[in-house]
Tab-separated table of C-alpha atoms in Angstrom:
chain	number	residue	atom	x	y	z
I	1	MET	CA	-6.936	-18.270	3.413
I	2	LYS	CA	-5.266	-14.894	3.275
I	3	HIS	CA	-1.621	-14.737	2.350
I	4	SER	CA	0.437	-12.624	4.617
I	5	SER	CA	3.298	-12.494	2.131
I	6	LEU	CA	3.254	-10.657	-1.154
I	7	ILE	CA	3.834	-13.764	-3.222
I	8	GLY	CA	0.678	-15.415	-4.509
I	9	PRO	CA	-1.133	-16.284	-7.734
I	10	GLY	CA	-1.254	-12.532	-8.471
I	11	ILE	CA	2.424	-12.562	-9.412
I	12	LYS	CA	1.980	-15.079	-12.238
I	13	ARG	CA	-1.020	-13.271	-13.654
I	14	ALA	CA	0.909	-10.021	-13.393
I	15	PHE	CA	3.851	-11.401	-15.349
I	16	ILE	CA	1.633	-12.715	-18.149
I	17	ALA	CA	-0.314	-9.457	-18.332
I	18	SER	CA	2.912	-7.441	-18.492
I	19	ILE	CA	4.548	-9.319	-21.405
I	20	PRO	CA	3.403	-6.893	-24.126
I	21	ILE	CA	4.883	-4.065	-22.045
I	22	LEU	CA	8.139	-6.039	-21.728
I	23	ILE	CA	8.683	-5.681	-25.455
I	24	SER	CA	7.613	-2.074	-25.816
I	25	TYR	CA	9.447	-0.843	-22.697
I	26	LEU	CA	12.687	-2.578	-23.614
I	27	MET	CA	12.593	-0.922	-27.030
I	28	PHE	CA	11.402	2.491	-25.858
I	29	GLY	CA	13.797	2.441	-22.925
I	30	PHE	CA	16.582	1.455	-25.314
I	31	ALA	CA	15.773	4.464	-27.508
I	32	PHE	CA	15.838	6.693	-24.431
I	33	GLY	CA	19.193	5.261	-23.365
I	34	LEU	CA	20.693	5.934	-26.795
I	35	PHE	CA	19.310	9.459	-26.761
I	36	PHE	CA	20.396	10.160	-23.181
I	37	ASN	CA	23.873	8.962	-24.057
I	38	THR	CA	24.285	11.975	-26.374
I	39	LEU	CA	24.556	14.089	-23.178
I	40	GLY	CA	27.808	12.296	-22.398
I	41	TYR	CA	26.953	10.886	-18.966
I	42	HIS	CA	27.813	7.406	-17.749
I	43	TRP	CA	25.144	4.829	-18.608
I	44	ILE	CA	24.276	4.451	-14.925
I	45	TYR	CA	22.562	7.852	-15.091
I	46	ALA	CA	20.200	6.650	-17.806
I	47	ALA	CA	19.284	3.740	-15.520
I	48	LEU	CA	18.878	6.113	-12.555
I	49	SER	CA	16.552	8.278	-14.622
I	50	GLY	CA	14.434	5.191	-15.252
I	51	ILE	CA	14.470	4.212	-11.582
I	52	ILE	CA	13.771	7.667	-10.128
I	53	VAL	CA	11.517	9.287	-12.738
I	54	PHE	CA	9.831	6.378	-14.582
I	55	ALA	CA	7.971	8.503	-17.127
I	56	GLY	CA	8.822	7.915	-20.795
I	57	ALA	CA	7.864	11.170	-22.481
I	58	ALA	CA	9.195	13.229	-19.562
I	59	GLN	CA	12.558	11.445	-19.653
I	60	PHE	CA	12.915	11.984	-23.389
I	61	PHE	CA	11.992	15.607	-22.971
I	62	SER	CA	14.436	16.075	-20.107
I	63	VAL	CA	17.420	15.373	-22.374
I	64	GLY	CA	16.959	18.754	-24.072
I	65	LEU	CA	16.366	20.541	-20.765
I	66	LEU	CA	19.402	18.931	-19.132
I	67	SER	CA	21.680	19.771	-22.039
I	68	ALA	CA	20.532	23.409	-21.783
I	69	HIS	CA	21.175	23.279	-18.025
I	70	ALA	CA	17.610	24.315	-17.259
I	71	GLY	CA	16.814	25.297	-13.679
I	72	PRO	CA	14.633	23.266	-11.305
I	73	ALA	CA	11.549	25.531	-11.659
I	74	GLN	CA	11.611	25.339	-15.451
I	75	ILE	CA	12.038	21.558	-15.377
I	76	PHE	CA	9.329	21.150	-12.740
I	77	PHE	CA	6.690	23.062	-14.686
I	78	ALA	CA	7.633	21.581	-18.046
I	79	ILE	CA	7.308	18.033	-16.700
I	80	LEU	CA	4.157	18.903	-14.741
I	81	SER	CA	2.425	20.206	-17.881
I	82	LEU	CA	3.698	17.331	-19.962
I	83	ASN	CA	2.325	14.783	-17.507
I	84	LEU	CA	-0.993	16.514	-16.844
I	85	ARG	CA	-2.534	14.008	-19.199
I	86	HIS	CA	-2.309	11.613	-16.245
I	87	MET	CA	-4.583	13.927	-14.286
I	88	PHE	CA	-7.581	11.630	-14.353
I	89	TYR	CA	-5.922	8.238	-14.532
I	90	GLY	CA	-6.284	7.363	-10.879
I	91	PHE	CA	-10.041	7.861	-10.720
I	92	SER	CA	-10.876	4.395	-11.959
I	93	LEU	CA	-8.246	2.723	-9.776
I	94	PHE	CA	-9.005	4.368	-6.464
I	95	HIS	CA	-10.920	1.479	-4.936
I	96	ARG	CA	-8.341	-1.080	-6.107
I	97	PHE	CA	-5.440	0.623	-4.329
I	98	SER	CA	-6.961	0.431	-0.869
I	99	GLU	CA	-6.248	-3.010	0.578
I	100	HIS	CA	-2.545	-2.447	1.249
I	101	PRO	CA	-2.077	1.232	2.115
I	102	TRP	CA	1.697	0.868	2.298
I	103	LEU	CA	1.801	-0.213	-1.355
I	104	ARG	CA	-0.211	2.744	-2.544
I	105	PRO	CA	2.627	5.312	-2.905
I	106	TYR	CA	4.515	2.942	-5.196
I	107	LEU	CA	1.408	2.036	-7.202
I	108	ILE	CA	0.736	5.725	-7.811
I	109	PHE	CA	4.397	6.390	-8.613
I	110	GLY	CA	4.350	3.671	-11.271
I	111	LEU	CA	1.090	4.646	-12.913
I	112	THR	CA	2.440	5.176	-16.439
I	113	ASP	CA	0.269	5.111	-19.576
I	114	GLU	CA	1.182	1.469	-20.090
I	115	THR	CA	0.692	0.339	-16.482
I	116	TYR	CA	-2.661	2.091	-16.484
I	117	SER	CA	-3.780	0.326	-19.633
I	118	VAL	CA	-2.784	-3.113	-18.272
I	119	LEU	CA	-4.417	-2.529	-14.886
I	120	THR	CA	-7.679	-1.228	-16.276
I	121	SER	CA	-7.996	-4.113	-18.708
I	122	SER	CA	-7.798	-6.899	-16.134
I	123	LYS	CA	-8.906	-7.382	-12.577
I	124	LEU	CA	-8.736	-10.237	-10.048
I	125	HIS	CA	-11.733	-11.179	-7.925
I	126	ASP	CA	-10.010	-11.407	-4.565
I	127	LYS	CA	-9.332	-7.866	-3.418
I	128	SER	CA	-6.087	-8.559	-1.652
I	129	GLU	CA	-4.854	-10.722	-4.526
I	130	ASP	CA	-5.853	-8.022	-6.993
I	131	GLU	CA	-3.690	-5.447	-5.295
I	132	ARG	CA	-0.765	-7.862	-5.372
I	133	PHE	CA	-1.448	-8.191	-9.093
I	134	CYS	CA	-1.381	-4.390	-9.451
I	135	PHE	CA	1.878	-4.193	-7.500
I	136	PHE	CA	3.684	-6.784	-9.601
I	137	VAL	CA	2.475	-5.371	-12.907
I	138	THR	CA	3.897	-2.006	-11.805
I	139	LEU	CA	7.139	-3.549	-10.541
I	140	PHE	CA	7.701	-5.657	-13.676
I	141	ASN	CA	7.034	-2.683	-15.938
I	142	HIS	CA	9.449	-0.589	-13.898
I	143	LEU	CA	12.124	-3.297	-14.240
I	144	TYR	CA	11.636	-3.599	-18.009
I	145	TRP	CA	11.886	0.156	-18.347
I	146	VAL	CA	15.099	0.448	-16.309
I	147	CYS	CA	16.688	-2.465	-18.232
I	148	GLY	CA	15.788	-0.783	-21.522
I	149	CYS	CA	17.242	2.565	-20.415
I	150	ALA	CA	20.475	0.971	-19.212
I	151	LEU	CA	20.929	-1.262	-22.279
I	152	GLY	CA	20.341	1.655	-24.649
I	153	ALA	CA	22.894	3.846	-22.889
I	154	ILE	CA	25.462	1.008	-22.773
I	155	ALA	CA	24.909	0.308	-26.477
I	156	GLY	CA	25.313	4.012	-27.218
I	157	GLN	CA	28.679	4.039	-25.440
I	158	GLN	CA	29.935	0.933	-27.226
I	159	LEU	CA	28.657	1.337	-30.730
I	160	HIS	CA	29.674	4.854	-31.785
I	161	PHE	CA	27.434	5.090	-34.810
I	162	ASN	CA	26.351	8.405	-36.267
I	163	MET	CA	23.577	9.679	-34.002
I	164	LYS	CA	22.912	12.882	-35.924
I	165	GLY	CA	19.163	13.385	-36.132
I	166	LEU	CA	18.332	11.023	-33.255
I	167	GLU	CA	16.794	13.978	-31.379
I	168	PHE	CA	13.860	13.628	-33.756
I	169	VAL	CA	12.459	10.900	-31.476
I	170	MET	CA	10.998	13.755	-29.409
I	171	PRO	CA	8.873	15.558	-32.003
I	172	ALA	CA	7.969	12.119	-33.374
I	173	LEU	CA	6.791	10.953	-29.935
I	174	PHE	CA	4.779	14.129	-29.342
I	175	THR	CA	3.251	13.915	-32.831
I	176	VAL	CA	2.011	10.431	-31.967
I	177	LEU	CA	0.549	11.805	-28.725
I	178	VAL	CA	-1.136	14.667	-30.647
I	179	ILE	CA	-2.786	12.132	-32.948
I	180	GLU	CA	-3.890	9.954	-30.022
I	181	GLN	CA	-5.321	13.001	-28.233
I	182	ALA	CA	-7.010	14.270	-31.403
I	183	LEU	CA	-8.716	10.918	-31.917
I	184	VAL	CA	-10.108	11.148	-28.380
I	185	VAL	CA	-11.217	14.796	-28.179
I	186	ARG	CA	-12.223	15.161	-31.856
I	187	GLU	CA	-12.272	18.943	-31.630
I	188	LEU	CA	-10.131	21.570	-33.281
I	189	PHE	CA	-9.989	24.388	-30.746
I	190	PRO	CA	-7.335	22.948	-28.383
I	191	PHE	CA	-4.982	22.711	-31.364
I	192	ALA	CA	-5.921	26.145	-32.685
I	193	ILE	CA	-5.280	27.766	-29.313
I	194	ALA	CA	-1.970	25.896	-29.041
I	195	CYS	CA	-0.834	27.312	-32.406
I	196	ALA	CA	-1.926	30.823	-31.427
I	197	ALA	CA	-0.169	30.564	-28.064
I	198	ALA	CA	3.009	29.245	-29.718
I	199	VAL	CA	3.111	32.160	-32.180
I	200	LEU	CA	2.496	34.613	-29.344
I	201	ALA	CA	5.231	33.067	-27.188
I	202	MET	CA	7.727	33.023	-30.044
I	203	MET	CA	7.105	36.714	-30.716
I	204	THR	CA	8.346	37.496	-27.212
I	205	ARG	CA	11.652	35.844	-28.222
I	206	SER	CA	11.991	34.673	-24.643
I	207	SER	CA	13.905	31.530	-23.725
I	208	GLN	CA	10.801	30.568	-21.753
I	209	MET	CA	8.735	29.947	-24.884
I	210	LEU	CA	7.297	26.712	-23.533
I	211	MET	CA	6.259	28.156	-20.166
I	212	ILE	CA	4.662	31.225	-21.754
I	213	SER	CA	2.688	29.290	-24.345
I	214	MET	CA	1.508	26.707	-21.803
I	215	SER	CA	0.321	29.454	-19.456
I	216	VAL	CA	-1.556	31.165	-22.308
I	217	VAL	CA	-3.316	27.902	-23.161
I	218	PHE	CA	-4.095	27.197	-19.525
I	219	PHE	CA	-5.660	30.618	-18.868
I	220	PHE	CA	-7.579	30.480	-22.112
I	221	LEU	CA	-9.100	27.138	-21.079
I	222	VAL	CA	-9.945	28.411	-17.593
I	223	ALA	CA	-11.691	31.433	-19.139
I	224	LYS	CA	-13.499	29.295	-21.676
I	225	SER	CA	-14.675	26.882	-19.002
I	226	ALA	CA	-15.895	29.762	-16.815
I	227	SER	CA	-17.704	31.427	-19.719
I	228	ARG	CA	-19.586	28.182	-20.383
I	229	ASP	CA	-21.074	28.539	-16.911
I	230	ILE	CA	-22.260	32.065	-17.614
I	231	LYS	CA	-23.930	30.928	-20.826
I	232	HIS	CA	-25.756	28.159	-18.983
I	233	GLU	CA	-27.202	30.437	-16.347
W	1	MET	CA	29.196	17.462	-17.074
W	2	ASN	CA	27.642	17.857	-13.696
W	3	ASN	CA	26.569	14.599	-12.086
W	4	LEU	CA	24.988	16.104	-8.990
W	5	TYR	CA	22.915	18.511	-11.089
W	6	VAL	CA	21.498	15.636	-13.129
W	7	ILE	CA	20.574	13.591	-10.040
W	8	LYS	CA	18.883	16.617	-8.454
W	9	MET	CA	16.896	17.257	-11.634
W	10	PHE	CA	15.816	13.596	-11.742
W	11	PHE	CA	14.210	14.128	-8.347
W	12	VAL	CA	12.573	17.368	-9.503
W	13	MET	CA	11.141	15.507	-12.503
W	14	ALA	CA	10.018	12.647	-10.287
W	15	ALA	CA	8.232	15.083	-7.952
W	16	ALA	CA	6.392	16.749	-10.855
W	17	THR	CA	5.429	13.381	-12.325
W	18	TYR	CA	4.349	12.001	-8.967
W	19	LEU	CA	2.118	15.036	-8.358
W	20	THR	CA	0.235	14.496	-11.615
W	21	ARG	CA	-0.248	10.809	-10.841
W	22	LEU	CA	-1.276	11.517	-7.263
W	23	PHE	CA	-3.698	14.295	-8.233
W	24	PRO	CA	-6.838	12.188	-8.770
W	25	PHE	CA	-6.320	10.485	-5.406
W	26	LEU	CA	-6.188	13.844	-3.641
W	27	ILE	CA	-9.426	15.267	-4.978
W	28	PRO	CA	-12.406	14.729	-2.700
W	29	LYS	CA	-15.108	12.592	-4.268
W	30	LYS	CA	-17.611	15.393	-4.668
W	31	TYR	CA	-15.238	17.397	-6.888
W	32	ARG	CA	-14.355	14.500	-9.141
W	33	ASN	CA	-17.067	15.326	-11.613
W	34	ASN	CA	-16.414	19.047	-11.410
W	35	ARG	CA	-17.050	20.438	-14.888
W	36	HIS	CA	-14.124	22.845	-14.849
W	37	LEU	CA	-11.666	20.162	-13.790
W	38	GLN	CA	-13.028	17.816	-16.435
W	39	PHE	CA	-12.796	20.564	-19.042
W	40	ILE	CA	-9.157	21.411	-18.279
W	41	GLY	CA	-8.302	17.721	-17.986
W	42	THR	CA	-9.797	17.008	-21.401
W	43	TYR	CA	-8.506	19.933	-23.437
W	44	PHE	CA	-5.188	20.871	-21.830
W	45	PRO	CA	-3.302	17.677	-22.746
W	46	PRO	CA	-3.966	17.818	-26.530
W	47	ALA	CA	-2.928	21.482	-26.629
W	48	VAL	CA	0.240	20.749	-24.643
W	49	MET	CA	1.213	17.886	-26.954
W	50	LEU	CA	0.986	20.156	-29.999
W	51	LEU	CA	2.938	22.862	-28.166
W	52	LEU	CA	5.671	20.309	-27.501
W	53	VAL	CA	5.866	19.373	-31.183
W	54	ILE	CA	6.191	23.059	-32.070
W	55	TYR	CA	8.734	23.594	-29.293
W	56	CYS	CA	10.901	20.735	-30.543
W	57	LEU	CA	10.885	22.064	-34.089
W	58	LYS	CA	11.045	25.794	-33.382
W	59	ASP	CA	14.741	26.136	-34.195
W	60	THR	CA	14.313	24.675	-37.663
W	61	ARG	CA	15.683	27.079	-40.279
W	62	VAL	CA	13.150	27.526	-43.048
W	63	THR	CA	14.923	30.396	-44.855
W	64	ALA	CA	17.946	28.386	-46.001
W	65	ALA	CA	18.438	24.934	-47.536
W	66	PRO	CA	17.032	22.411	-46.708
W	67	TYR	CA	14.113	24.725	-45.781
W	68	GLY	CA	12.766	22.429	-43.074
W	69	ILE	CA	11.955	19.758	-45.639
W	70	PRO	CA	13.499	16.876	-43.611
W	71	GLU	CA	11.388	17.884	-40.570
W	72	LEU	CA	8.203	18.227	-42.610
W	73	ALA	CA	8.731	14.947	-44.457
W	74	SER	CA	9.524	13.024	-41.271
W	75	ILE	CA	6.550	14.435	-39.345
W	76	GLY	CA	4.410	13.503	-42.360
W	77	MET	CA	5.846	9.997	-42.174
W	78	VAL	CA	4.973	9.712	-38.458
W	79	VAL	CA	1.394	10.912	-39.066
W	80	LEU	CA	0.822	8.579	-42.008
W	81	VAL	CA	2.283	5.493	-40.365
W	82	HIS	CA	0.487	6.200	-37.111
W	83	LEU	CA	-2.933	6.727	-38.694
W	84	ARG	CA	-2.525	3.446	-40.563
W	85	ARG	CA	-1.084	1.191	-37.879
W	86	ARG	CA	-1.672	2.948	-34.537
W	87	ASN	CA	1.628	1.485	-33.316
W	88	ALA	CA	3.553	4.196	-31.435
W	89	LEU	CA	6.885	2.395	-31.547
W	90	LEU	CA	6.663	1.839	-35.299
W	91	SER	CA	5.588	5.414	-36.068
W	92	ILE	CA	8.339	6.965	-33.949
W	93	GLY	CA	10.967	4.506	-35.200
W	94	LEU	CA	10.243	5.034	-38.886
W	95	GLY	CA	9.870	8.820	-38.511
W	96	THR	CA	13.185	9.113	-36.668
W	97	ALA	CA	14.954	6.797	-39.110
W	98	CYS	CA	13.595	8.894	-41.989
W	99	TYR	CA	14.903	12.092	-40.380
W	100	MET	CA	18.315	10.608	-39.554
W	101	ILE	CA	18.767	9.408	-43.131
W	102	LEU	CA	17.712	12.782	-44.553
W	103	VAL	CA	20.051	14.854	-42.358
W	104	GLN	CA	23.004	12.460	-42.470
W	105	THR	CA	23.011	11.957	-46.234
W	106	GLN	CA	21.992	15.580	-46.853
W	107	VAL	CA	19.971	14.260	-49.760
W	108	VAL	CA	17.572	17.224	-49.737
W	109	GLU	CA	20.420	19.751	-50.001
W	110	ARG	CA	21.950	17.792	-52.861
W	111	LEU	CA	18.685	17.608	-54.765
W	112	LEU	CA	18.102	21.340	-54.266
W	113	ALA	CA	21.633	22.236	-55.380
W	114	ARG	CA	21.309	20.455	-58.694
């Protein structure tokens, strides 16, 4: 029998599968909330960031951009580049997000690193039930994340401890991502070109260092990819 | 403080994030194994991550005490812990704690001044 409602066995499976994310999102979200609090906004804005954006690294990164009052174009391209690592996530999930078309926008919206890893590591046999499972994993993760963000910001407002140096969560987070990426690609040239592009961009002394260096890397990769074709022919 | 600005920027960020997550669903099947797309998709993210590390640390002063030592030591801590345990939360937590202790106690400056 097909359920017409959303509630079914998928929800229980989803909750169990999402428990590891409960812990990590509460803690990561908490760290974001603390960090966001240094901007001086009400804690509700940290929660709103979690609700509207729902992207860990991007939210951390936005704290610096927001404090510098960056414009929409700069923020858009910074976050786009930062999240390009999601570029190929959806490929393996395409067929699973097809039973309930009206759920699909939310499932795509919530496709974080963590949601992706949970969804790709378990699958339910019944197609309709499986999509319910996907939906609730995404929803639970979203809830954990928002709770973490809010709690961190509230704690930051109440506790008043010395936060000097807390901004180091960002380079620390990106260093972890560099290591994870390096272990996957196992090649040196993306890192070499990044260093070269960074030096080049810093020599221009522009405030757009990030945009310039990312563009340099991007065009280098396009050229390199195109030149591979020429070599093959 | 500018509350409206922040809300607007949240939506800008959400749009950029949504685009990257939507991207694979937009590409027609026949282009999914396109070599150029695969190439960019494989090598752009690692380069961007390193650029972001550099960007975060670019304002570090290396010509005066503490000569960027707290940054270097804390990044070293993150790398070491992460290679050993592969636990992102632990690596970031310990690295940040290390940095906060170093800059708040100014222990490097004190050691250098002796």
